[in-house]
PDB file of C-alpha atoms in Angstrom:
ATOM      1  CA  LYS A   1      30.390  13.763  -4.063  1.00 46.00           C
ATOM      2  CA  GLY A   2      28.240  14.786  -7.224  1.00 45.00           C
ATOM      3  CA  GLY A   3      24.845  16.050  -6.499  1.00 45.00           C
ATOM      4  CA  SER A   4      23.354  13.321  -8.610  1.00 45.00           C
ATOM      5  CA  ALA A   5      24.452  10.853  -5.859  1.00 43.00           C
ATOM      6  CA  ARG A   6      22.810  12.889  -2.921  1.00 46.00           C
ATOM      7  CA  ALA A   7      19.530  11.767  -1.291  1.00 48.00           C
ATOM      8  CA  ARG A   8      16.595  13.772  -2.098  1.00 47.00           C
ATOM      9  CA  HIS A   9      13.137  14.216  -0.495  1.00 47.00           C
ATOM     10  CA  ALA A  10      10.031  13.448  -2.386  1.00 46.00           C
ATOM     11  CA  GLY A  11       6.252  13.131  -1.842  1.00 46.00           C
ATOM     12  CA  GLY A  12       3.958  14.214   0.766  1.00 47.00           C
ATOM     13  CA  GLY A  13       3.023  13.405   4.375  1.00 47.00           C
ATOM     14  CA  PRO A  14       1.118  10.088   5.153  1.00 45.00           C
ATOM     15  CA  ALA A  15      -1.305  11.630   7.453  1.00 45.00           C
ATOM     16  CA  ALA A  16      -3.827  12.923   4.764  1.00 43.00           C
ATOM     17  CA  ALA A  17      -3.661   9.796   2.839  1.00 42.00           C
ATOM     18  CA  LEU A  18      -4.683   7.641   5.890  1.00 40.00           C
ATOM     19  CA  ARG A  19      -7.717   9.637   6.938  1.00 44.00           C
ATOM     20  CA  GLY A  20     -11.066   8.108   6.244  1.00 45.00           C
ATOM     21  CA  MET A  21      -9.656   4.642   4.881  1.00 44.00           C
ATOM     22  CA  ALA A  22     -11.264   2.442   7.589  1.00 45.00           C
ATOM     23  CA  PRO A  23     -14.843   1.291   7.202  1.00 48.00           C
ATOM     24  CA  LYS A  24     -17.524   2.736   9.312  1.00 51.00           C
ATOM     25  CA  ALA A  25     -17.847   0.762  12.577  1.00 47.00           C
ATOM     26  CA  LYS A  26     -21.252  -0.400  14.026  1.00 52.00           C
ATOM     27  CA  GLY A  27     -22.676  -0.774  17.624  1.00 52.00           C
ATOM     28  CA  LYS A  28     -20.151  -0.588  20.463  1.00 48.00           C
ATOM     29  CA  ASP A  29     -17.507  -0.563  17.933  1.00 50.00           C
ATOM     30  CA  ALA A  30     -18.917   2.922  16.855  1.00 48.00           C
ATOM     31  CA  LYS A  31     -18.684   4.280  20.277  1.00 48.00           C
ATOM     32  CA  ALA A  32     -14.962   3.296  20.259  1.00 43.00           C
ATOM     33  CA  GLU A  33     -14.368   4.853  17.011  1.00 45.00           C
ATOM     34  CA  GLU A  34     -15.675   8.203  18.245  1.00 46.00           C
ATOM     35  CA  THR A  35     -12.802   8.538  20.575  1.00 47.00           C
ATOM     36  CA  LEU A  36     -10.166   8.379  17.978  1.00 44.00           C
ATOM     37  CA  PRO A  37      -8.562  11.336  16.567  1.00 45.00           C
ATOM     38  CA  ASP A  38      -9.562  12.698  13.283  1.00 49.00           C
ATOM     39  CA  GLU A  39      -6.122  12.850  12.133  1.00 47.00           C
ATOM     40  CA  ILE A  40      -3.095  10.593  12.643  1.00 46.00           C
ATOM     41  CA  PRO A  41      -0.024  13.106  13.680  1.00 48.00           C
ATOM     42  CA  GLU A  42       3.011  12.744  11.932  1.00 48.00           C
ATOM     43  CA  PRO A  43       5.970  11.159  13.784  1.00 49.00           C
ATOM     44  CA  ASP A  44       7.880  13.588  16.382  1.00 48.00           C
ATOM     45  CA  GLY A  45      11.320  14.622  16.078  1.00 47.00           C
ATOM     46  CA  LEU A  46      11.716  14.560  12.331  1.00 53.00           C
ATOM     47  CA  GLU A  47      11.701  18.070  11.803  1.00 63.00           C
ATOM     48  CA  ASN A  48      15.203  18.263  10.788  1.00 73.00           C
ATOM     49  CA  PRO A  49      16.237  15.993   8.083  1.00 75.00           C
ATOM     50  CA  PRO A  50      18.808  13.360   8.768  1.00 83.00           C
ATOM     51  CA  PRO A  51      21.916  13.292   6.670  1.00 87.00           C
ATOM     52  CA  PRO A  52      21.761  11.286   3.396  1.00 87.00           C
ATOM     53  CA  PRO A  53      21.894   7.665   3.687  1.00 90.00           C
ATOM     54  CA  PRO A  54      25.347   6.024   3.019  1.00 89.00           C
ATOM     55  CA  GLU A  55      24.205   4.512  -0.212  1.00 90.00           C
ATOM     56  CA  ALA A  56      23.931   7.912  -1.745  1.00 91.00           C
ATOM     57  CA  ASP A  57      27.568   7.702  -2.421  1.00 89.00           C
ATOM     58  CA  SER A  58      27.715   4.211  -3.704  1.00 93.00           C
ATOM     59  CA  ARG A  59      29.468   3.844  -6.988  1.00 95.00           C
ATOM     60  CA  ILE A  60      27.908   0.452  -7.664  1.00 96.00           C
ATOM     61  CA  LEU A  61      24.298   2.097  -7.590  1.00 96.00           C
ATOM     62  CA  ARG A  62      25.364   4.898  -9.622  1.00 95.00           C
ATOM     63  CA  ASP A  63      26.908   2.803 -12.252  1.00 96.00           C
ATOM     64  CA  LEU A  64      23.647   0.546 -12.224  1.00 96.00           C
ATOM     65  CA  GLY A  65      21.640   3.741 -12.753  1.00 96.00           C
ATOM     66  CA  TRP A  66      20.017   3.741  -9.285  1.00 96.00           C
ATOM     67  CA  GLU A  67      19.733   6.768  -6.848  1.00 95.00           C
ATOM     68  CA  VAL A  68      18.956   7.003  -3.287  1.00 95.00           C
ATOM     69  CA  PHE A  69      15.820   9.359  -2.080  1.00 93.00           C
ATOM     70  CA  GLN A  70      14.183  10.008   1.186  1.00 91.00           C
ATOM     71  CA  MET A  71      10.621  10.401   1.875  1.00 87.00           C
ATOM     72  CA  PRO A  72       9.521  13.699   3.858  1.00 79.00           C
ATOM     73  CA  ALA A  73       8.189  13.540   7.218  1.00 79.00           C
ATOM     74  CA  THR A  74       9.397   9.979   7.810  1.00 87.00           C
ATOM     75  CA  TYR A  75      12.768  10.294   5.736  1.00 89.00           C
ATOM     76  CA  ARG A  76      12.733   6.604   4.961  1.00 91.00           C
ATOM     77  CA  LYS A  77      15.011   5.965   2.089  1.00 93.00           C
ATOM     78  CA  TYR A  78      13.900   4.274  -1.321  1.00 95.00           C
ATOM     79  CA  PHE A  79      15.580   3.887  -4.574  1.00 96.00           C
ATOM     80  CA  TYR A  80      14.708   5.256  -8.023  1.00 96.00           C
ATOM     81  CA  SER A  81      16.143   4.309 -11.580  1.00 96.00           C
ATOM     82  CA  LYS A  82      15.368   6.908 -14.101  1.00 93.00           C
ATOM     83  CA  THR A  83      16.490   4.726 -17.034  1.00 93.00           C
ATOM     84  CA  ARG A  84      14.104   1.962 -15.827  1.00 93.00           C
ATOM     85  CA  ARG A  85      11.490   4.309 -14.625  1.00 93.00           C
ATOM     86  CA  GLU A  86      11.327   2.073 -11.466  1.00 95.00           C
ATOM     87  CA  ALA A  87      11.159   2.620  -7.677  1.00 95.00           C
ATOM     88  CA  ARG A  88      11.778   0.290  -5.011  1.00 95.00           C
ATOM     89  CA  VAL A  89      12.071   0.149  -1.134  1.00 95.00           C
ATOM     90  CA  GLN A  90      15.248  -1.623  -1.272  1.00 96.00           C
ATOM     91  CA  ALA A  91      18.309  -1.594  -3.111  1.00 97.00           C
ATOM     92  CA  PRO A  92      18.797  -4.081  -6.208  1.00 97.00           C
ATOM     93  CA  TYR A  93      20.792  -6.662  -4.154  1.00 98.00           C
ATOM     94  CA  TYR A  94      20.991  -9.266  -7.062  1.00 98.00           C
ATOM     95  CA  GLU A  95      22.792  -6.593  -9.337  1.00 97.00           C
ATOM     96  CA  VAL A  96      24.994  -5.151  -6.530  1.00 98.00           C
ATOM     97  CA  LEU A  97      26.396  -8.655  -6.290  1.00 98.00           C
ATOM     98  CA  GLY A  98      26.701  -8.765 -10.059  1.00 97.00           C
ATOM     99  CA  LEU A  99      23.976 -11.408 -10.556  1.00 97.00           C
ATOM    100  CA  LEU A 100      21.083 -10.864 -13.228  1.00 96.00           C
ATOM    101  CA  GLU A 101      18.008  -9.785 -11.529  1.00 96.00           C
ATOM    102  CA  GLY A 102      15.756 -11.371 -14.071  1.00 94.00           C
ATOM    103  CA  ASP A 103      17.051 -14.788 -12.968  1.00 96.00           C
ATOM    104  CA  PHE A 104      16.278 -14.129  -9.334  1.00 96.00           C
ATOM    105  CA  ALA A 105      13.571 -16.973  -9.229  1.00 95.00           C
ATOM    106  CA  THR A 106      16.250 -19.614 -10.504  1.00 97.00           C
ATOM    107  CA  THR A 107      19.234 -18.183  -8.671  1.00 97.00           C
ATOM    108  CA  THR A 108      20.553 -20.607  -6.126  1.00 97.00           C
ATOM    109  CA  LYS A 109      22.564 -20.175  -2.862  1.00 97.00           C
ATOM    110  CA  GLU A 110      25.799 -21.321  -4.777  1.00 97.00           C
ATOM    111  CA  HIS A 111      25.232 -18.539  -7.270  1.00 98.00           C
ATOM    112  CA  ILE A 112      25.216 -15.983  -4.548  1.00 98.00           C
ATOM    113  CA  TRP A 113      28.110 -17.165  -2.757  1.00 98.00           C
ATOM    114  CA  LYS A 114      30.306 -17.236  -5.929  1.00 98.00           C
ATOM    115  CA  ALA A 115      29.238 -13.872  -6.925  1.00 98.00           C
ATOM    116  CA  PHE A 116      29.907 -12.537  -3.457  1.00 98.00           C
ATOM    117  CA  TYR A 117      33.286 -14.221  -3.344  1.00 97.00           C
ATOM    118  CA  ALA A 118      34.134 -12.517  -6.624  1.00 97.00           C
ATOM    119  CA  ARG A 119      33.168  -9.035  -5.093  1.00 97.00           C
ATOM    120  CA  ARG A 120      35.476 -10.058  -2.256  1.00 96.00           C
ATOM    121  CA  VAL A 121      38.329 -10.652  -4.736  1.00 96.00           C
ATOM    122  CA  ALA A 122      37.668  -7.389  -6.556  1.00 96.00           C
ATOM    123  CA  TYR A 123      37.625  -5.264  -3.359  1.00 96.00           C
ATOM    124  CA  LYS A 124      39.679  -6.812  -0.633  1.00 95.00           C
ATOM    125  CA  GLN A 125      43.418  -6.898  -0.567  1.00 94.00           C
ATOM    126  CA  MET A 126      45.699 -10.388  -0.547  1.00 93.00           C
ATOM    127  CA  ASP A 127      48.303 -11.032   1.966  1.00 93.00           C
ATOM    128  CA  PRO A 128      51.828 -12.169   0.775  1.00 92.00           C
ATOM    129  CA  GLU A 129      50.459 -15.896   0.886  1.00 90.00           C
ATOM    130  CA  GLY A 130      47.643 -15.043  -1.447  1.00 87.00           C
ATOM    131  CA  SER A 131      44.780 -15.258   1.243  1.00 92.00           C
ATOM    132  CA  LEU A 132      42.228 -12.455   1.174  1.00 93.00           C
ATOM    133  CA  THR A 133      42.376 -10.185   4.007  1.00 93.00           C
ATOM    134  CA  GLU A 134      39.663  -7.751   5.425  1.00 94.00           C
ATOM    135  CA  LEU A 135      41.461  -4.645   4.337  1.00 95.00           C
ATOM    136  CA  LEU A 136      39.910  -2.931   1.206  1.00 95.00           C
ATOM    137  CA  LYS A 137      42.171  -2.061  -1.652  1.00 94.00           C
ATOM    138  CA  ASP A 138      40.638   1.434  -1.752  1.00 94.00           C
ATOM    139  CA  GLU A 139      39.202   3.029   1.430  1.00 93.00           C
ATOM    140  CA  ALA A 140      36.776   4.945  -0.821  1.00 93.00           C
ATOM    141  CA  ASP A 141      34.924   1.787  -1.540  1.00 94.00           C
ATOM    142  CA  GLN A 142      33.744   1.384   2.234  1.00 95.00           C
ATOM    143  CA  ASP A 143      30.182   2.407   1.351  1.00 94.00           C
ATOM    144  CA  ASP A 144      30.053  -0.098  -1.653  1.00 96.00           C
ATOM    145  CA  TRP A 145      31.587  -2.920   0.398  1.00 96.00           C
ATOM    146  CA  ASN A 146      28.940  -2.294   3.187  1.00 96.00           C
ATOM    147  CA  LEU A 147      26.188  -2.362   0.429  1.00 97.00           C
ATOM    148  CA  ILE A 148      27.729  -5.897  -0.835  1.00 97.00           C
ATOM    149  CA  MET A 149      27.607  -7.262   2.543  1.00 97.00           C
ATOM    150  CA  GLU A 150      23.903  -6.068   3.093  1.00 97.00           C
ATOM    151  CA  ALA A 151      23.013  -7.731  -0.109  1.00 98.00           C
ATOM    152  CA  TYR A 152      24.768 -10.965   0.546  1.00 98.00           C
ATOM    153  CA  HIS A 153      23.162 -11.398   4.061  1.00 98.00           C
ATOM    154  CA  VAL A 154      19.805 -10.701   2.710  1.00 98.00           C
ATOM    155  CA  LEU A 155      19.954 -12.964  -0.260  1.00 98.00           C
ATOM    156  CA  ASP A 156      21.791 -15.775   1.530  1.00 97.00           C
ATOM    157  CA  ASP A 157      18.962 -16.214   4.127  1.00 97.00           C
ATOM    158  CA  GLN A 158      15.985 -17.886   2.737  1.00 96.00           C
ATOM    159  CA  VAL A 159      13.666 -15.970   4.921  1.00 98.00           C
ATOM    160  CA  THR A 160      15.022 -12.426   4.405  1.00 98.00           C
ATOM    161  CA  ARG A 161      15.569 -13.303   0.675  1.00 98.00           C
ATOM    162  CA  ALA A 162      11.893 -14.176   0.354  1.00 97.00           C
ATOM    163  CA  GLU A 163      10.767 -11.255   1.934  1.00 98.00           C
ATOM    164  CA  TYR A 164      12.980  -8.893  -0.317  1.00 98.00           C
ATOM    165  CA  GLU A 165      11.655 -10.559  -3.301  1.00 97.00           C
ATOM    166  CA  SER A 166       8.239 -10.217  -2.047  1.00 97.00           C
ATOM    167  CA  ARG A 167       8.585  -6.442  -1.294  1.00 96.00           C
ATOM    168  CA  ASN A 168      10.546  -5.523  -4.471  1.00 96.00           C
ATOM    169  CA  LEU A 169      10.528  -8.125  -7.396  1.00 96.00           C
ATOM    170  CA  LEU A 170       7.325 -10.175  -7.534  1.00 96.00           C
ATOM    171  CA  PRO A 171       4.570  -8.886  -9.733  1.00 95.00           C
ATOM    172  CA  HIS A 172       2.348  -7.821  -6.833  1.00 95.00           C
ATOM    173  CA  ALA A 173       5.191  -5.718  -5.567  1.00 95.00           C
ATOM    174  CA  LYS A 174       6.128  -4.298  -8.790  1.00 93.00           C
ATOM    175  CA  ALA A 175       2.240  -3.112  -9.011  1.00 94.00           C
ATOM    176  CA  GLN A 176       2.377  -1.656  -5.637  1.00 93.00           C
ATOM    177  CA  LEU A 177       5.561   0.310  -6.231  1.00 95.00           C
ATOM    178  CA  VAL A 178       4.073   1.975  -9.237  1.00 95.00           C
ATOM    179  CA  GLY A 179       2.489   4.554  -6.872  1.00 92.00           C
ATOM    180  CA  LEU A 180       6.017   5.232  -5.163  1.00 92.00           C
ATOM    181  CA  ARG A 181       7.449   5.676  -8.746  1.00 93.00           C
ATOM    182  CA  VAL A 182       4.599   8.163  -9.772  1.00 93.00           C
ATOM    183  CA  MET A 183       4.912  10.027  -6.611  1.00 92.00           C
ATOM    184  CA  HIS A 184       8.598  10.499  -7.030  1.00 92.00           C
ATOM    185  CA  GLU A 185       8.348  11.628 -10.584  1.00 92.00           C
ATOM    186  CA  ALA A 186       5.675  14.159  -9.620  1.00 91.00           C
ATOM    187  CA  ARG A 187       7.898  15.542  -6.921  1.00 89.00           C
ATOM    188  CA  MET A 188      10.841  15.736  -9.267  1.00 88.00           C
ATOM    189  CA  ARG A 189       8.858  17.717 -11.814  1.00 90.00           C
ATOM    190  CA  GLU A 190       7.606  20.237  -9.136  1.00 90.00           C
ATOM    191  CA  GLU A 191      11.280  20.631  -7.815  1.00 86.00           C
ATOM    192  CA  GLU A 192      12.592  21.262 -11.237  1.00 86.00           C
ATOM    193  CA  LEU A 193       9.669  23.905 -11.810  1.00 87.00           C
ATOM    194  CA  ARG A 194      10.732  25.694  -8.545  1.00 86.00           C
ATOM    195  CA  ALA A 195      14.302  25.571  -9.702  1.00 84.00           C
ATOM    196  CA  ARG A 196      13.509  27.410 -13.083  1.00 85.00           C
ATOM    197  CA  GLU A 197      11.268  29.810 -11.289  1.00 84.00           C
ATOM    198  CA  ARG A 198      14.013  30.693  -8.886  1.00 84.00           C
ATOM    199  CA  GLU A 199      16.649  30.993 -11.931  1.00 83.00           C
ATOM    200  CA  ALA A 200      14.137  33.214 -13.847  1.00 82.00           C
ATOM    201  CA  SER A 201      13.522  35.474 -10.512  1.00 82.00           C
ATOM    202  CA  ALA A 202      17.609  35.696 -10.140  1.00 80.00           C
ATOM    203  CA  LEU A 203      17.812  36.725 -13.767  1.00 81.00           C
ATOM    204  CA  ASP A 204      15.138  39.503 -13.421  1.00 75.00           C
ATOM    205  CA  ALA A 205      16.381  40.977 -10.245  1.00 69.00           C
ATOM    206  CA  PRO A 206      19.394  43.001 -11.641  1.00 65.00           C
ATOM    207  CA  ALA A 207      16.934  44.355 -14.462  1.00 56.00           C
ATOM    208  CA  GLU A 208      14.448  45.578 -11.728  1.00 56.00           C
ATOM    209  CA  GLY A 209      17.596  47.304  -9.781  1.00 53.00           C
ATOM    210  CA  GLU A 210      18.756  49.296 -12.821  1.00 56.00           C
TER     211      GLU A 210
END
């Protein structure tokens, strides 16, 4: 699918950011601290990037203005909306179900079920008796349907819903996620600059060969 839907890498490794953050220990704790390494190594086995996450091909996310990216080193996925200038660690589940995200605090389980059922009707085939089957109308919608199911299961459970809102929607979460947005936008600017430099080098190459 189009390049705009592919997951990209952004940001830097976490090891440098974690150095020197802990307060200085005293007494016996100081001796124990001396045995700790100066740097926290990056996780092993992540030299080769994994394939883009399946959400990278989601039409729902694309229509909502969200893209999926991956962190370097860890390759953990995150989501970014250029129109909103907002980043988050999980997909916009309320909007994936067709609900207004701004009303998340007053959204009930009944609202969530009705929204999910509407998605089922839109995506699933009906048998001759008029009952919904488990077959998709379009097999190309499998990634979107998986995302819909994920959104429903997270929001239908009180515990996972509270955790989701705490990590993505509540004021303290939005304040913390500003750092992710700033990092992402800086990385995108760097990639754009490098792309321009490569393009300029490619244009200059024929002239040098003449």
